[in-house]
Short mmCIF file of C-alpha atoms in Angstrom, two decimals:
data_model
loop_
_atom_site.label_atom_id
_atom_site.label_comp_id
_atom_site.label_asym_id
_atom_site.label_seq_id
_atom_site.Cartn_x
_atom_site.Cartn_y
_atom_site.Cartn_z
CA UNK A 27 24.08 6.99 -14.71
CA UNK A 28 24.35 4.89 -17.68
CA UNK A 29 21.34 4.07 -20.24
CA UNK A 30 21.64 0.53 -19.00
CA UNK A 31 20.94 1.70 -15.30
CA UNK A 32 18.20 3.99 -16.29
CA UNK A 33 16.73 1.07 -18.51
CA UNK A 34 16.84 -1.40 -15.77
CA UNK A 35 15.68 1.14 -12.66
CA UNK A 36 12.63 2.06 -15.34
CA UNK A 37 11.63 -1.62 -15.17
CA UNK A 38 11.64 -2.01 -11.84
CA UNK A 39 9.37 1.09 -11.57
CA UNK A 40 6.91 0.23 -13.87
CA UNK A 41 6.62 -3.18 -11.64
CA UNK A 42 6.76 -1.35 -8.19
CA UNK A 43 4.42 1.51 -9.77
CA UNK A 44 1.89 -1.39 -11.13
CA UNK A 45 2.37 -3.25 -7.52
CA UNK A 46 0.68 0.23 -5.65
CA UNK A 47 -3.01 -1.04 -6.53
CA UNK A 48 -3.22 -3.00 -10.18
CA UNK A 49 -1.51 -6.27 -9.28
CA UNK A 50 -0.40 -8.01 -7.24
CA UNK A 51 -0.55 -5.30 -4.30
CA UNK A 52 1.74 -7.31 -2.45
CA UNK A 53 3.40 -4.03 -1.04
CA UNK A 54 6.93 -4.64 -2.74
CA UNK A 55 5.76 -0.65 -2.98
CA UNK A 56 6.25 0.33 -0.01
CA UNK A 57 8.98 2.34 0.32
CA UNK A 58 11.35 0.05 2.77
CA UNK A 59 11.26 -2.52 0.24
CA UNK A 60 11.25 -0.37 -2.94
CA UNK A 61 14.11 1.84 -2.10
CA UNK A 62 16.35 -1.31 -0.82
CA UNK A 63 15.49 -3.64 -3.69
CA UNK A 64 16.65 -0.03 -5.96
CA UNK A 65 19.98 0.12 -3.54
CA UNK A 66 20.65 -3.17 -4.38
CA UNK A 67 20.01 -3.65 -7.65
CA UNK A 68 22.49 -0.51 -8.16
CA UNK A 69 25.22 -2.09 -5.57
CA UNK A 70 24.70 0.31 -2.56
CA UNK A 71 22.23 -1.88 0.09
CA UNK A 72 22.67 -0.19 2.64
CA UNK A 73 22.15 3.25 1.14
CA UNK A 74 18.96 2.19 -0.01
CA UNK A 75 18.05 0.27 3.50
CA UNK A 76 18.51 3.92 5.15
CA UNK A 77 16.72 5.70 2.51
CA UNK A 78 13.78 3.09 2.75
CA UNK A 79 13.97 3.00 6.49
CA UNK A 80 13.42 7.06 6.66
CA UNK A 81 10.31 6.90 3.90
CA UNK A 82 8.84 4.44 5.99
CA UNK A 83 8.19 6.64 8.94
CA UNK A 84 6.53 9.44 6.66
CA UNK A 85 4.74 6.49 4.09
CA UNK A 86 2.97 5.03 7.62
CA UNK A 87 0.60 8.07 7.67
CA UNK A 88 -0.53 7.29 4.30
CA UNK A 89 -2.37 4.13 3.86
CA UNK A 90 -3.93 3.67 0.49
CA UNK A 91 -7.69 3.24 1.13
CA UNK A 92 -10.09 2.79 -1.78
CA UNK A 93 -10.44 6.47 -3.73
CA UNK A 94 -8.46 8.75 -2.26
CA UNK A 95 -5.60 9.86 -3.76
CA UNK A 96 -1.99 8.92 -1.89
CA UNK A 97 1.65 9.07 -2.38
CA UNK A 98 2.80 6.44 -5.31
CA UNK A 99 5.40 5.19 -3.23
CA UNK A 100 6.66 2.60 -6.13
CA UNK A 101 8.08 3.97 -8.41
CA UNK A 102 9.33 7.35 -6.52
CA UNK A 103 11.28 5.06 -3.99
CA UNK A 104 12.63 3.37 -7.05
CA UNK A 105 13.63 7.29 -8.05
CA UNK A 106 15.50 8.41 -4.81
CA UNK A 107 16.89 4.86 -4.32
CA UNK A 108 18.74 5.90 -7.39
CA UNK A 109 19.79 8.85 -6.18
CA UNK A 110 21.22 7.87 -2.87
CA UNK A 111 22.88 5.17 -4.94
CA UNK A 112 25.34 7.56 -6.94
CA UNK A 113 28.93 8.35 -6.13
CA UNK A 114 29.21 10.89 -3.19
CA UNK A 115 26.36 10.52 -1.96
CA UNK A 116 26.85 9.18 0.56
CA UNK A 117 26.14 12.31 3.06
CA UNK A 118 23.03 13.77 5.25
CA UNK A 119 22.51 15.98 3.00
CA UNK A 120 22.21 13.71 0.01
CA UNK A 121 20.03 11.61 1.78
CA UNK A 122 17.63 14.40 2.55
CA UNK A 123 17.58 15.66 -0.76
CA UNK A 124 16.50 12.09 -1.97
CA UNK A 125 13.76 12.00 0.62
CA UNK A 126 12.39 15.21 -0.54
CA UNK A 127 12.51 13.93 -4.12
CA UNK A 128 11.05 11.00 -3.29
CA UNK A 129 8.28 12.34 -1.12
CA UNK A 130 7.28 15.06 -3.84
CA UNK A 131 7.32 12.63 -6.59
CA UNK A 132 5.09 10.33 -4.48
CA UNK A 133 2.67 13.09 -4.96
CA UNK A 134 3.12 13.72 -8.46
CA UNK A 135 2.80 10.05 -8.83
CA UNK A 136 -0.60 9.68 -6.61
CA UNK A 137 -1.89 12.15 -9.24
CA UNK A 138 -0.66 10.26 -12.40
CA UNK A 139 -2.59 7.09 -10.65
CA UNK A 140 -5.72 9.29 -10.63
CA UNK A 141 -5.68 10.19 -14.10
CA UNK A 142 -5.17 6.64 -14.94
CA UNK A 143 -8.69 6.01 -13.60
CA UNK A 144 -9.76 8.74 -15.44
CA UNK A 145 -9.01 6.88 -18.58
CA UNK A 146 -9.93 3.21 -17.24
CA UNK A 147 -13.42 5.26 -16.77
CA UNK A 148 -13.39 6.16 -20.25
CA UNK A 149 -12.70 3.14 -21.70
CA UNK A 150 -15.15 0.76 -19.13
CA UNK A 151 -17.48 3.42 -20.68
CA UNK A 152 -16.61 3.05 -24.85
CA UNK A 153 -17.14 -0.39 -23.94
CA UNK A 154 -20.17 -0.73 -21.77
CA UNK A 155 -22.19 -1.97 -24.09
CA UNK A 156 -20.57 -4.77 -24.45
CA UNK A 157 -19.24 -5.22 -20.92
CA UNK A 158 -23.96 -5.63 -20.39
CA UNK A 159 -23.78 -8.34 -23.44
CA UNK A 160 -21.17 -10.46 -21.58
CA UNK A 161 -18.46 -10.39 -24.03
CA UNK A 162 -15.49 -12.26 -22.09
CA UNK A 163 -13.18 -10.23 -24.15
CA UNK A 164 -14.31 -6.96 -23.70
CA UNK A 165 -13.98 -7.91 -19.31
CA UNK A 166 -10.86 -9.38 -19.87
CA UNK A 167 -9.11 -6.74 -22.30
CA UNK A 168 -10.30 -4.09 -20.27
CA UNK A 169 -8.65 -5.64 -17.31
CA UNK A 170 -5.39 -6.00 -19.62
CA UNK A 171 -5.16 -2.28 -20.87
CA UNK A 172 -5.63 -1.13 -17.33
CA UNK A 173 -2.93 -3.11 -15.89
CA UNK A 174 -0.88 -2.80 -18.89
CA UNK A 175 -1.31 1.39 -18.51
CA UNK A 176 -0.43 1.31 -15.20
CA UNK A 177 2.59 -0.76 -15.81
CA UNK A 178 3.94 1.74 -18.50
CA UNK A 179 2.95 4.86 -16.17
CA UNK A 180 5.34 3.78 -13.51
CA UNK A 181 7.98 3.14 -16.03
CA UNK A 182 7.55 6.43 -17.13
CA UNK A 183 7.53 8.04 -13.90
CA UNK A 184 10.72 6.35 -12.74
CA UNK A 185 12.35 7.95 -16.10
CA UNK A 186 10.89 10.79 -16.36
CA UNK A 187 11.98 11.21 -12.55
CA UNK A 188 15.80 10.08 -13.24
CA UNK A 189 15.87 12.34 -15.95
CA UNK A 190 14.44 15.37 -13.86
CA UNK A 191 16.38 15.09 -11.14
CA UNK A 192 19.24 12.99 -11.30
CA UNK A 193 21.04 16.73 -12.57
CA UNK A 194 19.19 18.77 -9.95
CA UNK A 195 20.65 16.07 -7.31
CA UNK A 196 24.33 16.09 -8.23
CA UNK A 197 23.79 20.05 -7.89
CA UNK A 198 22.18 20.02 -5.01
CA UNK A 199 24.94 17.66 -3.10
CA UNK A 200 27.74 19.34 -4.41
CA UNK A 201 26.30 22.78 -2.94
CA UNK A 202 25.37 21.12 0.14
CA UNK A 203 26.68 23.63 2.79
CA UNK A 204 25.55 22.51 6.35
CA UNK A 205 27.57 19.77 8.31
CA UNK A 206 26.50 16.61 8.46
CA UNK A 207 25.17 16.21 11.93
CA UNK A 208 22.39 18.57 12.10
CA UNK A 209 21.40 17.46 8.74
CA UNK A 210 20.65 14.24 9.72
CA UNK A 211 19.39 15.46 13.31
CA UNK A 212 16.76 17.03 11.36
CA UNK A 213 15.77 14.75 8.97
CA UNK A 214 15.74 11.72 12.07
CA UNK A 215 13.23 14.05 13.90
CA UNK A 216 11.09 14.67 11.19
CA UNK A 217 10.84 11.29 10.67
CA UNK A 218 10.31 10.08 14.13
CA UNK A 219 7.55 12.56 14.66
CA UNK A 220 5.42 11.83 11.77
CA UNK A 221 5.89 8.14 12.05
CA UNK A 222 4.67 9.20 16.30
CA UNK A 223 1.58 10.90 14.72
CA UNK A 224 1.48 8.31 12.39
CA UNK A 225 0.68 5.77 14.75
CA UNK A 226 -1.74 7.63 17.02
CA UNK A 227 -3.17 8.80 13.56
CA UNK A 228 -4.23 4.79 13.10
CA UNK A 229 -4.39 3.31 15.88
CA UNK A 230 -5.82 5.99 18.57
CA UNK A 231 -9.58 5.00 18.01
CA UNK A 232 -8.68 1.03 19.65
CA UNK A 233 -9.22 1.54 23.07
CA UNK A 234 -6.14 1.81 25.77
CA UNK A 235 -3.59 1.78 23.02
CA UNK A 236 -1.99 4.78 24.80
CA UNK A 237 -1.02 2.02 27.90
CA UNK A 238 0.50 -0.28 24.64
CA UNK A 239 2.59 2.97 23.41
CA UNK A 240 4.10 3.79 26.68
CA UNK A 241 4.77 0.14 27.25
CA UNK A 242 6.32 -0.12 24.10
CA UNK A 243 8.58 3.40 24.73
CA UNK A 244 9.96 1.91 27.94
CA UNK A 245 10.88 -1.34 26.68
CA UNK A 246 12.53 0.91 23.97
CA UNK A 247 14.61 2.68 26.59
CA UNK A 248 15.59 -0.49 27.82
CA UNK A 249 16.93 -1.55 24.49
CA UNK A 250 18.74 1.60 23.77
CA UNK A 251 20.09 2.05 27.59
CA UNK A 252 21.51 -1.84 26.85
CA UNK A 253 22.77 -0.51 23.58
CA UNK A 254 24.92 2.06 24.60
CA UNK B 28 -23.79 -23.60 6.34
CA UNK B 29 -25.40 -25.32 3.04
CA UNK B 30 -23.04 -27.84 0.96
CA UNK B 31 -22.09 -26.10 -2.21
CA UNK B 32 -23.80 -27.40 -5.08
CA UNK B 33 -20.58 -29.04 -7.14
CA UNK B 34 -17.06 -28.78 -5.80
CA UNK B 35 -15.07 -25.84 -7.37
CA UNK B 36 -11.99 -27.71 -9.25
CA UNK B 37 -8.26 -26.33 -7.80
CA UNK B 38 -7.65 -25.46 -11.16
CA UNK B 39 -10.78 -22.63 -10.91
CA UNK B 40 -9.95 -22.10 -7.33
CA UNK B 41 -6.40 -21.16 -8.63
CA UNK B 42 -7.40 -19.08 -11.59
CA UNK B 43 -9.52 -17.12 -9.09
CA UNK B 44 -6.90 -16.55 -6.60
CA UNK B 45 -4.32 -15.23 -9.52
CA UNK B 46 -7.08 -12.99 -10.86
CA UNK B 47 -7.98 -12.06 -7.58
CA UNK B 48 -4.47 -10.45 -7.68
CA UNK B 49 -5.19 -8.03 -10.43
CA UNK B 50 -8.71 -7.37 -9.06
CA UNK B 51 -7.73 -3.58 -8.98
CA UNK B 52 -6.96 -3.40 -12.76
CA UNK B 53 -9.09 -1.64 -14.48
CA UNK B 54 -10.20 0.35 -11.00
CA UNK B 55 -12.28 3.58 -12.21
CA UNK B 56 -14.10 6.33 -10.46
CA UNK B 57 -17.66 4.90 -12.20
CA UNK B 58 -17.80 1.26 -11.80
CA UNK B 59 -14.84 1.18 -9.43
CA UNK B 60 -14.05 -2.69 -8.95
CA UNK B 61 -17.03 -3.63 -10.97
CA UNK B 62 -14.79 -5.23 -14.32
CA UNK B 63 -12.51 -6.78 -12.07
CA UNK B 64 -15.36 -8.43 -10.40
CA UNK B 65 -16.33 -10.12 -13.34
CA UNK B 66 -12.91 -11.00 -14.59
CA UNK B 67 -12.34 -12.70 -11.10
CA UNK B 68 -15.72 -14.55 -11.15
CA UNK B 69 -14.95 -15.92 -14.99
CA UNK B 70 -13.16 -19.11 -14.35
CA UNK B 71 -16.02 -20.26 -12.47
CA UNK B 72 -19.02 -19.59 -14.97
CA UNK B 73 -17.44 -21.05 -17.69
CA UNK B 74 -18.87 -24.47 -15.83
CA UNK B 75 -22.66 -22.90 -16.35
CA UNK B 76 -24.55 -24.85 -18.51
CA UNK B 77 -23.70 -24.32 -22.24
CA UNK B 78 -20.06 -23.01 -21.11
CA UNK B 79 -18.60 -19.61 -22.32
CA UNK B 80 -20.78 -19.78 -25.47
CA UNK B 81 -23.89 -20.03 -23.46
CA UNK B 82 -26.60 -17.50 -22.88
CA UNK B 83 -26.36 -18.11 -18.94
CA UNK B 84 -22.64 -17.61 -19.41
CA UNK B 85 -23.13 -14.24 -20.47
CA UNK B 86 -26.27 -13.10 -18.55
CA UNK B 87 -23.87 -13.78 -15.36
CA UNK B 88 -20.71 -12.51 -16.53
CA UNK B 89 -22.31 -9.20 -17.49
CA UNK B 90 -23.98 -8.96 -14.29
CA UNK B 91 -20.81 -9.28 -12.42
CA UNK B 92 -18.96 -6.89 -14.08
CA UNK B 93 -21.46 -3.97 -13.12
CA UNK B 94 -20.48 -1.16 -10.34
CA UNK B 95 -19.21 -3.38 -7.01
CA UNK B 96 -17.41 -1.61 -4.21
CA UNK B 97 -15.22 -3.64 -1.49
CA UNK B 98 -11.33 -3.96 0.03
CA UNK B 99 -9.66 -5.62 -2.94
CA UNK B 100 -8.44 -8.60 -0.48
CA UNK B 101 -12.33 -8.97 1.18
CA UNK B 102 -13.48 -9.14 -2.46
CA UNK B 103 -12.52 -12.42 -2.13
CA UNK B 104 -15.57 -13.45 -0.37
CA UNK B 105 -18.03 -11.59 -2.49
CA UNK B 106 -16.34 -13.78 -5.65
CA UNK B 107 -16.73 -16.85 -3.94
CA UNK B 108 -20.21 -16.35 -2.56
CA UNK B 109 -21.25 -14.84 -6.29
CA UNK B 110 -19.55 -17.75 -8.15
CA UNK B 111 -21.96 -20.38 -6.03
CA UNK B 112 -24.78 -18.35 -6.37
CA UNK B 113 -24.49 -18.17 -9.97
CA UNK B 114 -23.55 -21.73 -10.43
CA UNK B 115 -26.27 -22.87 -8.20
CA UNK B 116 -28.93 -20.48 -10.85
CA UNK B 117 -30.38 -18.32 -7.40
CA UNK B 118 -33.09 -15.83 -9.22
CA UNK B 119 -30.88 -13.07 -10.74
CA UNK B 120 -32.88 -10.00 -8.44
CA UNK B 121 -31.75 -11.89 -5.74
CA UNK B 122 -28.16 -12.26 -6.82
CA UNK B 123 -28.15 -8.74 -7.67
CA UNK B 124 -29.51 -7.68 -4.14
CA UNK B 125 -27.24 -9.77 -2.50
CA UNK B 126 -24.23 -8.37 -4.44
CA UNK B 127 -25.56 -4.50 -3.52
CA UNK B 128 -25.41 -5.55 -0.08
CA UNK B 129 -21.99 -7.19 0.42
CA UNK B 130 -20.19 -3.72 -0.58
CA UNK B 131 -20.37 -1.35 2.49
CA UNK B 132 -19.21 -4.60 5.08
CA UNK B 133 -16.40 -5.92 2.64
CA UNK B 134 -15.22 -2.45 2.22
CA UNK B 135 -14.88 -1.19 5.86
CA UNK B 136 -14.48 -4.28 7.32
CA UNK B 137 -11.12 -4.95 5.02
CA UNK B 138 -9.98 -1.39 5.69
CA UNK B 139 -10.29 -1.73 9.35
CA UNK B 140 -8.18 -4.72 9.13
CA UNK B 141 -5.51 -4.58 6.49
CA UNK B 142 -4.99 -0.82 5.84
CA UNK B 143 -5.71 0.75 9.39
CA UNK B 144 -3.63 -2.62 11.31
CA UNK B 145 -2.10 -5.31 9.10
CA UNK B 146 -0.04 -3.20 7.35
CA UNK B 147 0.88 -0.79 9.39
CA UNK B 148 1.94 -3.28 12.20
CA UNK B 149 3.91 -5.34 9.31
CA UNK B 150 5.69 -2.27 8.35
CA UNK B 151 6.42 -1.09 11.91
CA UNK B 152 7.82 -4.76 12.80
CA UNK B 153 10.20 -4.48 9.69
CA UNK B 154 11.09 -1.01 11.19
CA UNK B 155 11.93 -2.58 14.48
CA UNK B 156 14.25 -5.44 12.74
CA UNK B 157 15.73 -2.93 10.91
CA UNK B 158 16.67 -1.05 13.83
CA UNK B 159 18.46 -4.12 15.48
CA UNK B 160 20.69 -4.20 12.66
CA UNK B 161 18.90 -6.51 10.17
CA UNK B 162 20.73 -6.18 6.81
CA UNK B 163 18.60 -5.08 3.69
CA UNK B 164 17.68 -7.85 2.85
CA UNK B 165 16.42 -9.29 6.21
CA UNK B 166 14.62 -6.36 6.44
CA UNK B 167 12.72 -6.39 3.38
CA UNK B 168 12.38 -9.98 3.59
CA UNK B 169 10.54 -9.57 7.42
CA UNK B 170 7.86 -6.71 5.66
CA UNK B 171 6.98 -8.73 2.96
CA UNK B 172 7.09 -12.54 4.31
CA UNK B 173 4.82 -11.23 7.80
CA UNK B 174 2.81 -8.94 5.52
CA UNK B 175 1.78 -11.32 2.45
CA UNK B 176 1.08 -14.37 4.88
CA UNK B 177 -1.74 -12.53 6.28
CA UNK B 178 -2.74 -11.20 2.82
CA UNK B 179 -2.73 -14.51 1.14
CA UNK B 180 -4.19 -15.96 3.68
CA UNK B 181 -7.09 -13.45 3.80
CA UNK B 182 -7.88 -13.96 0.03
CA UNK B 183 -7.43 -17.51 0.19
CA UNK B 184 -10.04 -17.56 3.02
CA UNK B 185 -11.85 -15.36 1.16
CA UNK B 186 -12.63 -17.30 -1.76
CA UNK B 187 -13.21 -20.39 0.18
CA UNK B 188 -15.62 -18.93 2.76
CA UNK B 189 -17.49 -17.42 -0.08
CA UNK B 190 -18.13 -20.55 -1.84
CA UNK B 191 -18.67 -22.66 1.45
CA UNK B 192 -21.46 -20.34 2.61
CA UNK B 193 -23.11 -18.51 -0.50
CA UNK B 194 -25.76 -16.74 -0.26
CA UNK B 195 -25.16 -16.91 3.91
CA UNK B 196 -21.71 -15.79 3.61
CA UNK B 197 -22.82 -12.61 5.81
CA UNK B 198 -22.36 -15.04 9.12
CA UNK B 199 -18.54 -15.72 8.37
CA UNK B 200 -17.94 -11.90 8.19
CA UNK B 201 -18.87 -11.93 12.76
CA UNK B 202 -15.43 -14.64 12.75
CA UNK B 203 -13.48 -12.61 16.00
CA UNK B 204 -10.59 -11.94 13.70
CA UNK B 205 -12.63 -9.55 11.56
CA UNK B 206 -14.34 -8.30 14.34
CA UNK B 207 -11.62 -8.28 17.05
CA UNK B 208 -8.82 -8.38 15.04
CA UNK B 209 -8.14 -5.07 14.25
CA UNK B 210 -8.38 -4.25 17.86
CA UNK B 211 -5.64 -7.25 18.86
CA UNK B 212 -3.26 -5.52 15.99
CA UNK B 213 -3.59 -1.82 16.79
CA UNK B 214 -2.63 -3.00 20.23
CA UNK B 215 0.49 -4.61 18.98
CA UNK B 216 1.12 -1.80 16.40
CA UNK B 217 1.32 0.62 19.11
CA UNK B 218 3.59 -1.60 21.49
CA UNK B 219 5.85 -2.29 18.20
CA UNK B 220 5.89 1.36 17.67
CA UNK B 221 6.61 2.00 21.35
CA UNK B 222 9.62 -0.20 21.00
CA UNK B 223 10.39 0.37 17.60
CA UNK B 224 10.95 4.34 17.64
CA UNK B 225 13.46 5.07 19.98
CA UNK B 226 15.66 2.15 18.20
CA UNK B 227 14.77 3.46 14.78
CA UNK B 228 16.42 7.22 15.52
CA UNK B 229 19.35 5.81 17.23
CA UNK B 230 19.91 3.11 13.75
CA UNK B 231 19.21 6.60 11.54
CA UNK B 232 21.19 8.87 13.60
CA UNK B 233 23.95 6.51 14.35
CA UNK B 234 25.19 4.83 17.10
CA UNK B 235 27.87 7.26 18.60
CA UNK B 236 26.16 10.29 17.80
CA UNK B 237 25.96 12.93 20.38
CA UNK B 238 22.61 13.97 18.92
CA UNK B 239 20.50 11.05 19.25
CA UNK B 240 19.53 12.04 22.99
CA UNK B 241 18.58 15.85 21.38
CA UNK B 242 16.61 14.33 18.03
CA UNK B 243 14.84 11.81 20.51
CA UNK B 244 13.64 14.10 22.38
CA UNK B 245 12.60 16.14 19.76
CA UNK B 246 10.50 13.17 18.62
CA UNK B 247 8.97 12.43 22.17
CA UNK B 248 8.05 16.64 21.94
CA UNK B 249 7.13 16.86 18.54
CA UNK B 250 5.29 13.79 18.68
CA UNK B 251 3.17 14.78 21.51
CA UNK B 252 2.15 18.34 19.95
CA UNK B 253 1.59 16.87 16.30
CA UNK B 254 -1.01 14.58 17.97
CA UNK B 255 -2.86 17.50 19.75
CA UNK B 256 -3.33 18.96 15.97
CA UNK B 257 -4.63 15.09 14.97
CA UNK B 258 -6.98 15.60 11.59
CA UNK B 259 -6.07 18.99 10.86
CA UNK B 260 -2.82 18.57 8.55
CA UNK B 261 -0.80 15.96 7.32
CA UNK B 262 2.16 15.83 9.62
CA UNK B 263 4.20 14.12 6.42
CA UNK B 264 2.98 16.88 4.26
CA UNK B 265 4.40 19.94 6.76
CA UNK B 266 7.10 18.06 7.12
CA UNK B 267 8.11 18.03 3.47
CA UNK B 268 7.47 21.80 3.48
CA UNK B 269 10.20 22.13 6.62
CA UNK B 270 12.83 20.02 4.87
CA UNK B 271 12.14 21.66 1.39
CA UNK B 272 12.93 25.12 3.59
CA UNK B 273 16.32 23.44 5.43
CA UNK B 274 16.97 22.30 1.67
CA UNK B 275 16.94 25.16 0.19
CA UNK B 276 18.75 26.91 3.09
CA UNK B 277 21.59 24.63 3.43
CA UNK B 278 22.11 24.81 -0.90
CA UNK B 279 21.79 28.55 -1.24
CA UNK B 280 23.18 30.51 1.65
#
């Protein structure tokens, strides 16, 4: 990956990363548009489609409600976007490496986010007294320096991910010992159970959603049976 | 409903709506969306008498920028409803009181809707068009396009109910589609999902594959016994631990 690449990807991080909650929150986060807009941008759509698809069944469990701390999808998508998006890697086994990349980075991410209101707390508080005289400066630059902070935390999370594990990838593919089917029969079920808990995990307090769900599954079968 | 005082100008309306964006900003764990508050509700108190420089200016703008707590789309409202109320010179307690008192049904009332159906049901509907072969950038384009209508929309409503109504703003918040909505879209989320899943494995798996009848029933399975331990774990969070462990397998054996 050339310093160019890393350059751009670290730009679209920081605006993915900033996208999670500062602004606009628009959800170009989430991880099924975040890890194809990375495939793209590094000429490998599809990759990134299948990578983004996959996230999306674990990132549906995790919805990110007020202050609790959640997966930073933004700029970790942007991360194992990357990754599917190099030469060779093309396999199962390079896509579930980048998934578990991605989904542990999330994590480290959701953390960097939290000590980022640590320090918007500790600045709202350096300037309170000001913030109680009404100085439209102090409201509006503290607005600034948060977004701004958050914008240059993603950035840095995207590079400081390439540079982590862009190595530790290549490794891991080329040592990659277990055939490609059962790979990817794993990771698939994975998925497709935590997005099925996922969705009983939101949704099972509404009333006769159960009746919607089976619906749903037969119409499903029908699809696939028509598919085949 | 009581006729708002003076019109609000586009141009404020539209300031408003683009701050509204980076309400979230300067989010904290002490005043939580209490700056943004007041950097949203700006644009609008600048018309108080003796503009930015004026002592009403400031008495308001401080006020709004104290602790506030709601869904950062549902905030709309609260801005809206705060900006008349300040414009219109209500009795500060009362503004205050008010502006206690819109946090707790802002903040469920958006996560009920947006977090807990609106997106989820976006996302699962992109999941479905990706699994009948949408390219990536249909895909992306069907998440974001279905999911920022309705969040546009929502702030956009936001800020105009809120002015519309004021102080009475608490009467829009009973529309059905706050308070039945999120019932009509878990019931689609789940029929999406229904549809959705089976699709989703075969488009991951690929077509052809003679394990897509073993990993979907390993879904249907797994699925069904992850639900039983609803609350207790993370299913995403064991599931990173089982694919760290096939990982690590697969590289070093």
């Amino acid at each position: 990956m050339t310093g160019g690449e890393s350059a751009a990807l670290s730009v679209l991080g920081a605006v993915l990363g900033l996208d999670v909650v500062s602004f606009p929150q628009a959800m170009l986060s989430r991880p099924l548009v975040a890890a194809t807009l990375t495939g793209m941008l590094m000429g490998e759509p599809e990759r990134g489609l299948l990578l983004g698809a996959t996230l999306e069944c674990f990132a549906l469990e995790t919805l990110p409600v007020g202050a609790s701390r959640y997966p930073e999808w933004g700029s970790s998508s942007v991360v194992g976007g990357a990754l599917v998006a190099l030469p060779g890697a093309s396999t199962a086994g390079a896509l579930l490496l980048a998934v578990i990349v991605t989904l542990g980075w999330a994590w480290v991410g959701g953390w960097s986010m939290v000590q980022l209101r640590r320090l918007n707390a500790h600045w709202a508080r350096a300037r309170h007294d000001a913030v109680a005289r009404g100085s439209r400066a102090t409201v509006t630059g503290l607005q600034l320096s948060g977004v701004t902070a958050d914008l240059v935390r993603g950035g840095a999370m995207t590079l400081a991910g390439l540079l982590l594990f862009v190595p530790a990838f290549r490794w891991g593919v080329a040592h990659w010992s277990l055939a490609d089917i059962p790979t990817r029969g794993v990771l698939m079920a994975l998925a497709g159970i935590v997005a099925a808990a996922a969705t009983h995990k939101v949704f099972h307090a509404v009333a006769g959603t159960r009746w919607y769900m089976l619906a749903g599954l037969a119409i499903g079968a029908l699809l696939l049976g028509g598919t085949r | 409903m009581t006729a708002p005082p003076v019109p609000l100008p586009l141009g404020t309306r539209a300031a408003i709506l683009l701050r509204l964006l980076a309400i979230q900003g300067s989010w904290n764990y002490e005043t939580l969306v209490g700056n943004g508050m007041g950097f949203c509700v700006e644009p609008a108190l600048r018309r108080l008498p003796g503009g930015v420089d004026g002592e009403a200016y400031r008495a308001a703008l401080a006020r709004q920028s104290q602790y506030f707590n709601a869904h950062p789309y549902l905030a709309a409202v609260a801005v809206g409803a705060l900006a008349r109320a300040e414009l219109e010179g209500i009795d500060p307690t009362k503004i205050e009181r008010f502006r206690t008192a819109l946090c707790g049904p802002l903040g469920s009332v958006g996560d009920r809707l947006v977090w807990a159906a609106w997106l989820p049901l976006c996302a699962l509907l992109a999941l479905l068009v990706f699994a009948l072969g949408a390219s990536p950038l249909g895909t992306a384009l069907t998440f974001l396009v279905s999911y920022n209508a309705g969040h546009l929309a929502l702030r956009i409503w936001g800020i105009n109910v809120g002015w519309r109504e004021g102080l009475h703003v608490a009467h829009a918040l009973g529309t059905p589609v706050l308070r039945q909505g999120p019932v009509w879209l878990a019931r689609a989320g789940t029929l999406v999902a229904g549809v959705a899943l089976p699709l989703v494995v075969q488009r991951l798996v690929g077509t052809g594959r003679a394990i897509q009848v073993e990993v979907l029933a390993a879904v249907l399975v797994g699925g069904f016994i992850v639900t039983r331990f609803h609350g207790r774990v993370d299913a995403w969070k064991w599931s990173f631990g089982v694919l760290v462990v096939f990982a690590l397998y697969s590289v070093l054996r």
